[in-house]
Amino acid sequence: MKFLKNKPNGKYKNLDKAPKISPNTVLKYFEPFYFNCRRYSENNPEWQMPLSQKEFKQKAPKQPPGNRTFYSIDEIKKLENHPYSSKENEDEKKLWLFMFYTGLALVDTKKLRYTDIVEEKSKHKNFKCFKITRQKPNYKHLFIVPLTEKALDLIDYNSKKKSKELIFNLKRTPDRQDVRRTLTKWKNQIGIQPELPARYHDARRS
């Protein structure tokens, strides 16, 4: 562990001036080494572990605190009630809020249609949902994404449920820089901390 902590970062050409490996990288390599040693000691009782589990927790490198990248419930409520910075692109706000409510990825959300919403039967109560298929290297993975009443109200589902049009009529590509600037301006107007990023991916993580 001392070796890893003092080892310079190999990405830099001049190793004498290179910063040390980050604590996250040290932890990444140290943890599997420790648990492999423990597994070996379980199969070979004559071999003793160099560290007990308690000592490991005390000496293992700690992950450094990072900036918060998720939004709180109070912040999301403020976003709901505050008018969007660009009135002609109101669907950008709806898309962002919809991702807060569902956790869907942007690549799936922006191509959804009202006819994609189906009713799923449950033992307790039937519910509306999306069924999304993701292609993996060797198989297909089916995701069932339940929709809350708040998510359905946001997209005016009851009045448009038979429509075949896209749910979000986006005039600009969501991952463009100008869209991020509009989202940032909008959330900063409410007083949400400036360091909190305004990206669609962060809405999904919240």
mmCIF file of C-alpha atoms in Angstrom:
data_model
loop_
_atom_site.group_PDB
_atom_site.id
_atom_site.type_symbol
_atom_site.label_atom_id
_atom_site.label_comp_id
_atom_site.label_asym_id
_atom_site.label_seq_id
_atom_site.Cartn_x
_atom_site.Cartn_y
_atom_site.Cartn_z
ATOM 1 C CA MET A 1 0.000 0.000 0.000
ATOM 2 C CA LYS A 2 2.874 2.385 0.778
ATOM 3 C CA PHE A 3 4.351 1.522 -2.625
ATOM 4 C CA LEU A 4 1.084 2.445 -4.375
ATOM 5 C CA LYS A 5 0.654 5.666 -2.403
ATOM 6 C CA ASN A 6 4.133 6.892 -3.361
ATOM 7 C CA LYS A 7 4.090 5.690 -6.963
ATOM 8 C CA PRO A 8 3.981 8.540 -9.530
ATOM 9 C CA ASN A 9 1.189 8.677 -12.080
ATOM 10 C CA GLY A 10 2.423 6.858 -15.212
ATOM 11 C CA LYS A 11 0.384 9.081 -17.556
ATOM 12 C CA TYR A 12 2.993 11.830 -17.217
ATOM 13 C CA LYS A 13 6.171 11.732 -19.305
ATOM 14 C CA ASN A 14 8.307 13.374 -16.616
ATOM 15 C CA LEU A 15 7.824 11.019 -13.662
ATOM 16 C CA ASP A 16 9.904 13.247 -11.370
ATOM 17 C CA LYS A 17 7.257 15.986 -11.631
ATOM 18 C CA ALA A 18 4.263 13.666 -11.894
ATOM 19 C CA PRO A 19 1.672 13.792 -9.092
ATOM 20 C CA LYS A 20 1.173 10.703 -6.986
ATOM 21 C CA ILE A 21 -1.526 8.185 -7.842
ATOM 22 C CA SER A 22 -4.947 9.299 -6.588
ATOM 23 C CA PRO A 23 -6.466 7.629 -3.485
ATOM 24 C CA ASN A 24 -9.207 6.150 -5.691
ATOM 25 C CA THR A 25 -6.614 4.353 -7.838
ATOM 26 C CA VAL A 26 -4.781 3.068 -4.749
ATOM 27 C CA LEU A 27 -8.055 1.719 -3.387
ATOM 28 C CA LYS A 28 -8.889 0.113 -6.740
ATOM 29 C CA TYR A 29 -5.711 -2.026 -6.646
ATOM 30 C CA PHE A 30 -5.402 -2.491 -2.898
ATOM 31 C CA GLU A 31 -8.872 -3.951 -2.235
ATOM 32 C CA PRO A 32 -8.638 -6.970 -4.595
ATOM 33 C CA PHE A 33 -5.107 -7.673 -3.343
ATOM 34 C CA TYR A 34 -6.342 -7.797 0.263
ATOM 35 C CA PHE A 35 -9.373 -10.002 -0.473
ATOM 36 C CA ASN A 36 -7.308 -12.408 -2.580
ATOM 37 C CA CYS A 37 -4.904 -12.744 0.351
ATOM 38 C CA ARG A 38 -7.808 -13.464 2.669
ATOM 39 C CA ARG A 39 -9.214 -16.107 0.326
ATOM 40 C CA TYR A 40 -5.774 -17.734 0.132
ATOM 41 C CA SER A 41 -5.460 -17.798 3.934
ATOM 42 C CA GLU A 42 -8.858 -19.502 4.244
ATOM 43 C CA ASN A 43 -7.679 -22.312 1.973
ATOM 44 C CA ASN A 44 -4.210 -22.443 3.544
ATOM 45 C CA PRO A 45 -4.548 -22.153 7.369
ATOM 46 C CA GLU A 46 -0.785 -22.309 7.865
ATOM 47 C CA TRP A 47 -0.432 -18.986 6.054
ATOM 48 C CA GLN A 48 -1.314 -15.947 8.166
ATOM 49 C CA MET A 49 -2.881 -12.778 6.853
ATOM 50 C CA PRO A 50 -0.572 -9.742 7.065
ATOM 51 C CA LEU A 51 -3.571 -7.612 8.096
ATOM 52 C CA SER A 52 -6.716 -8.301 10.072
ATOM 53 C CA GLN A 53 -10.010 -7.013 8.699
ATOM 54 C CA LYS A 54 -10.056 -4.265 11.326
ATOM 55 C CA GLU A 55 -6.530 -3.154 10.400
ATOM 56 C CA PHE A 56 -7.487 -3.213 6.728
ATOM 57 C CA LYS A 57 -10.405 -0.817 7.340
ATOM 58 C CA GLN A 58 -8.131 1.493 9.329
ATOM 59 C CA LYS A 59 -5.259 1.519 6.828
ATOM 60 C CA ALA A 60 -7.125 1.256 3.526
ATOM 61 C CA PRO A 61 -7.049 4.537 1.570
ATOM 62 C CA LYS A 62 -10.248 6.538 1.825
ATOM 63 C CA GLN A 63 -12.045 7.918 -1.193
ATOM 64 C CA PRO A 64 -11.724 11.708 -1.271
ATOM 65 C CA PRO A 65 -14.952 13.701 -0.894
ATOM 66 C CA GLY A 66 -16.274 14.831 -4.260
ATOM 67 C CA ASN A 67 -18.719 17.494 -5.364
ATOM 68 C CA ARG A 68 -22.379 16.541 -5.137
ATOM 69 C CA THR A 69 -23.784 15.597 -8.554
ATOM 70 C CA PHE A 70 -27.398 14.853 -7.595
ATOM 71 C CA TYR A 71 -30.368 17.089 -6.841
ATOM 72 C CA SER A 72 -32.348 17.026 -3.596
ATOM 73 C CA ILE A 73 -36.152 16.691 -3.469
ATOM 74 C CA ASP A 74 -36.480 20.365 -2.461
ATOM 75 C CA GLU A 75 -34.346 21.445 -5.421
ATOM 76 C CA ILE A 76 -36.421 19.381 -7.842
ATOM 77 C CA LYS A 77 -39.622 20.976 -6.476
ATOM 78 C CA LYS A 78 -38.119 24.420 -7.043
ATOM 79 C CA LEU A 79 -37.294 23.474 -10.628
ATOM 80 C CA GLU A 80 -40.871 22.266 -11.179
ATOM 81 C CA ASN A 81 -42.349 25.593 -10.114
ATOM 82 C CA HIS A 82 -39.865 27.942 -11.807
ATOM 83 C CA PRO A 83 -40.494 29.019 -15.452
ATOM 84 C CA TYR A 84 -37.917 27.797 -17.957
ATOM 85 C CA SER A 85 -35.360 30.280 -19.276
ATOM 86 C CA SER A 86 -36.281 29.546 -22.903
ATOM 87 C CA LYS A 87 -40.079 29.556 -23.416
ATOM 88 C CA GLU A 88 -39.846 28.263 -26.997
ATOM 89 C CA ASN A 89 -37.939 25.197 -25.715
ATOM 90 C CA GLU A 90 -40.227 24.278 -22.799
ATOM 91 C CA ASP A 91 -39.924 20.568 -23.615
ATOM 92 C CA GLU A 92 -36.272 20.677 -22.516
ATOM 93 C CA LYS A 93 -37.507 21.414 -18.989
ATOM 94 C CA LYS A 94 -40.132 18.649 -19.225
ATOM 95 C CA LEU A 95 -37.518 16.182 -20.440
ATOM 96 C CA TRP A 96 -35.179 17.031 -17.557
ATOM 97 C CA LEU A 97 -37.928 16.696 -14.948
ATOM 98 C CA PHE A 98 -39.158 13.461 -16.542
ATOM 99 C CA MET A 99 -35.688 11.971 -16.151
ATOM 100 C CA PHE A 100 -35.746 12.960 -12.465
ATOM 101 C CA TYR A 101 -38.993 11.006 -12.037
ATOM 102 C CA THR A 102 -38.056 7.904 -14.025
ATOM 103 C CA GLY A 103 -34.262 7.485 -14.020
ATOM 104 C CA LEU A 104 -34.368 6.793 -17.756
ATOM 105 C CA ALA A 105 -31.294 7.412 -19.887
ATOM 106 C CA LEU A 106 -31.378 10.310 -22.345
ATOM 107 C CA VAL A 107 -30.875 7.986 -25.321
ATOM 108 C CA ASP A 108 -34.126 6.178 -24.414
ATOM 109 C CA THR A 109 -36.176 9.145 -23.202
ATOM 110 C CA LYS A 110 -35.875 11.430 -26.233
ATOM 111 C CA LYS A 111 -37.312 8.805 -28.646
ATOM 112 C CA LEU A 112 -40.309 7.751 -26.525
ATOM 113 C CA ARG A 113 -43.844 8.004 -27.902
ATOM 114 C CA TYR A 114 -47.152 8.052 -26.037
ATOM 115 C CA THR A 115 -48.036 4.696 -27.566
ATOM 116 C CA ASP A 116 -44.972 3.171 -25.870
ATOM 117 C CA ILE A 117 -46.713 3.493 -22.495
ATOM 118 C CA VAL A 118 -48.365 0.204 -21.540
ATOM 119 C CA GLU A 119 -50.256 -1.111 -18.550
ATOM 120 C CA GLU A 120 -48.571 -3.844 -16.541
ATOM 121 C CA LYS A 121 -50.544 -6.172 -14.282
ATOM 122 C CA SER A 122 -49.500 -6.596 -10.668
ATOM 123 C CA LYS A 123 -50.794 -8.582 -7.692
ATOM 124 C CA HIS A 124 -51.661 -5.386 -5.843
ATOM 125 C CA LYS A 125 -52.326 -2.748 -8.491
ATOM 126 C CA ASN A 126 -51.956 -2.297 -12.238
ATOM 127 C CA PHE A 127 -49.526 0.436 -13.276
ATOM 128 C CA LYS A 128 -48.402 2.335 -16.366
ATOM 129 C CA CYS A 129 -44.849 1.765 -17.549
ATOM 130 C CA PHE A 130 -42.360 1.749 -20.391
ATOM 131 C CA LYS A 131 -40.780 -1.472 -21.579
ATOM 132 C CA ILE A 132 -37.340 -0.753 -22.967
ATOM 133 C CA THR A 133 -35.077 -3.310 -24.606
ATOM 134 C CA ARG A 134 -31.326 -2.787 -24.501
ATOM 135 C CA GLN A 135 -29.083 -4.792 -26.814
ATOM 136 C CA LYS A 136 -26.124 -6.278 -24.969
ATOM 137 C CA PRO A 137 -23.193 -8.065 -26.689
ATOM 138 C CA ASN A 138 -24.703 -11.549 -26.313
ATOM 139 C CA TYR A 139 -28.305 -10.965 -25.277
ATOM 140 C CA LYS A 140 -31.184 -8.496 -25.001
ATOM 141 C CA HIS A 141 -32.091 -6.965 -21.653
ATOM 142 C CA LEU A 142 -35.698 -5.866 -20.985
ATOM 143 C CA PHE A 143 -36.267 -2.985 -18.548
ATOM 144 C CA ILE A 144 -39.698 -2.229 -17.080
ATOM 145 C CA VAL A 145 -39.835 1.409 -15.952
ATOM 146 C CA PRO A 146 -42.908 2.233 -13.797
ATOM 147 C CA LEU A 147 -44.420 5.700 -14.225
ATOM 148 C CA THR A 148 -45.707 7.693 -11.269
ATOM 149 C CA GLU A 149 -48.793 9.922 -11.479
ATOM 150 C CA LYS A 150 -46.484 12.950 -11.412
ATOM 151 C CA ALA A 151 -44.559 11.689 -14.445
ATOM 152 C CA LEU A 152 -47.804 10.985 -16.329
ATOM 153 C CA ASP A 153 -49.214 14.420 -15.501
ATOM 154 C CA LEU A 154 -46.015 16.100 -16.666
ATOM 155 C CA ILE A 155 -46.426 14.674 -20.192
ATOM 156 C CA ASP A 156 -50.251 15.161 -20.299
ATOM 157 C CA TYR A 157 -50.745 11.432 -20.723
ATOM 158 C CA ASN A 158 -54.526 11.327 -20.197
ATOM 159 C CA SER A 159 -55.191 13.741 -23.071
ATOM 160 C CA LYS A 160 -52.580 12.319 -25.459
ATOM 161 C CA LYS A 161 -52.399 8.595 -24.649
ATOM 162 C CA LYS A 162 -53.588 7.575 -28.138
ATOM 163 C CA SER A 163 -51.159 9.879 -29.903
ATOM 164 C CA LYS A 164 -48.299 8.353 -31.914
ATOM 165 C CA GLU A 165 -46.157 11.478 -31.735
ATOM 166 C CA LEU A 166 -42.950 11.832 -29.739
ATOM 167 C CA ILE A 167 -43.526 12.770 -26.117
ATOM 168 C CA PHE A 168 -40.838 15.464 -26.193
ATOM 169 C CA ASN A 169 -40.826 17.810 -29.167
ATOM 170 C CA LEU A 170 -37.214 18.944 -28.937
ATOM 171 C CA LYS A 171 -36.032 21.728 -31.248
ATOM 172 C CA ARG A 172 -32.423 21.412 -30.084
ATOM 173 C CA THR A 173 -30.258 18.354 -29.495
ATOM 174 C CA PRO A 174 -30.320 17.829 -25.686
ATOM 175 C CA ASP A 175 -26.573 17.332 -25.272
ATOM 176 C CA ARG A 176 -25.616 20.550 -27.092
ATOM 177 C CA GLN A 177 -23.648 23.195 -25.197
ATOM 178 C CA ASP A 178 -26.313 25.890 -25.678
ATOM 179 C CA VAL A 179 -28.914 23.611 -24.049
ATOM 180 C CA ARG A 180 -26.603 23.076 -21.077
ATOM 181 C CA ARG A 181 -26.125 26.839 -20.794
ATOM 182 C CA THR A 182 -29.916 27.349 -20.758
ATOM 183 C CA LEU A 183 -30.373 24.647 -18.105
ATOM 184 C CA THR A 184 -27.556 26.149 -16.024
ATOM 185 C CA LYS A 185 -29.037 29.662 -16.246
ATOM 186 C CA TRP A 186 -32.459 28.300 -15.267
ATOM 187 C CA LYS A 187 -31.308 26.388 -12.181
ATOM 188 C CA ASN A 188 -29.003 29.238 -11.077
ATOM 189 C CA GLN A 189 -31.976 31.644 -11.103
ATOM 190 C CA ILE A 190 -33.561 29.529 -8.368
ATOM 191 C CA GLY A 191 -30.472 29.727 -6.180
ATOM 192 C CA ILE A 192 -29.279 26.132 -6.607
ATOM 193 C CA GLN A 193 -25.537 25.914 -5.905
ATOM 194 C CA PRO A 194 -23.498 26.892 -9.004
ATOM 195 C CA GLU A 195 -21.174 23.876 -8.661
ATOM 196 C CA LEU A 196 -24.067 21.458 -9.254
ATOM 197 C CA PRO A 197 -23.902 20.493 -12.963
ATOM 198 C CA ALA A 198 -26.927 20.999 -15.228
ATOM 199 C CA ARG A 199 -26.778 17.935 -17.468
ATOM 200 C CA TYR A 200 -29.465 15.430 -18.369
ATOM 201 C CA HIS A 201 -27.291 12.628 -17.037
ATOM 202 C CA ASP A 202 -27.331 14.210 -13.561
ATOM 203 C CA ALA A 203 -31.136 14.337 -13.607
ATOM 204 C CA ARG A 204 -31.179 10.597 -14.198
ATOM 205 C CA ARG A 205 -28.844 9.998 -11.244
ATOM 206 C CA SER A 206 -31.048 11.990 -8.898
#
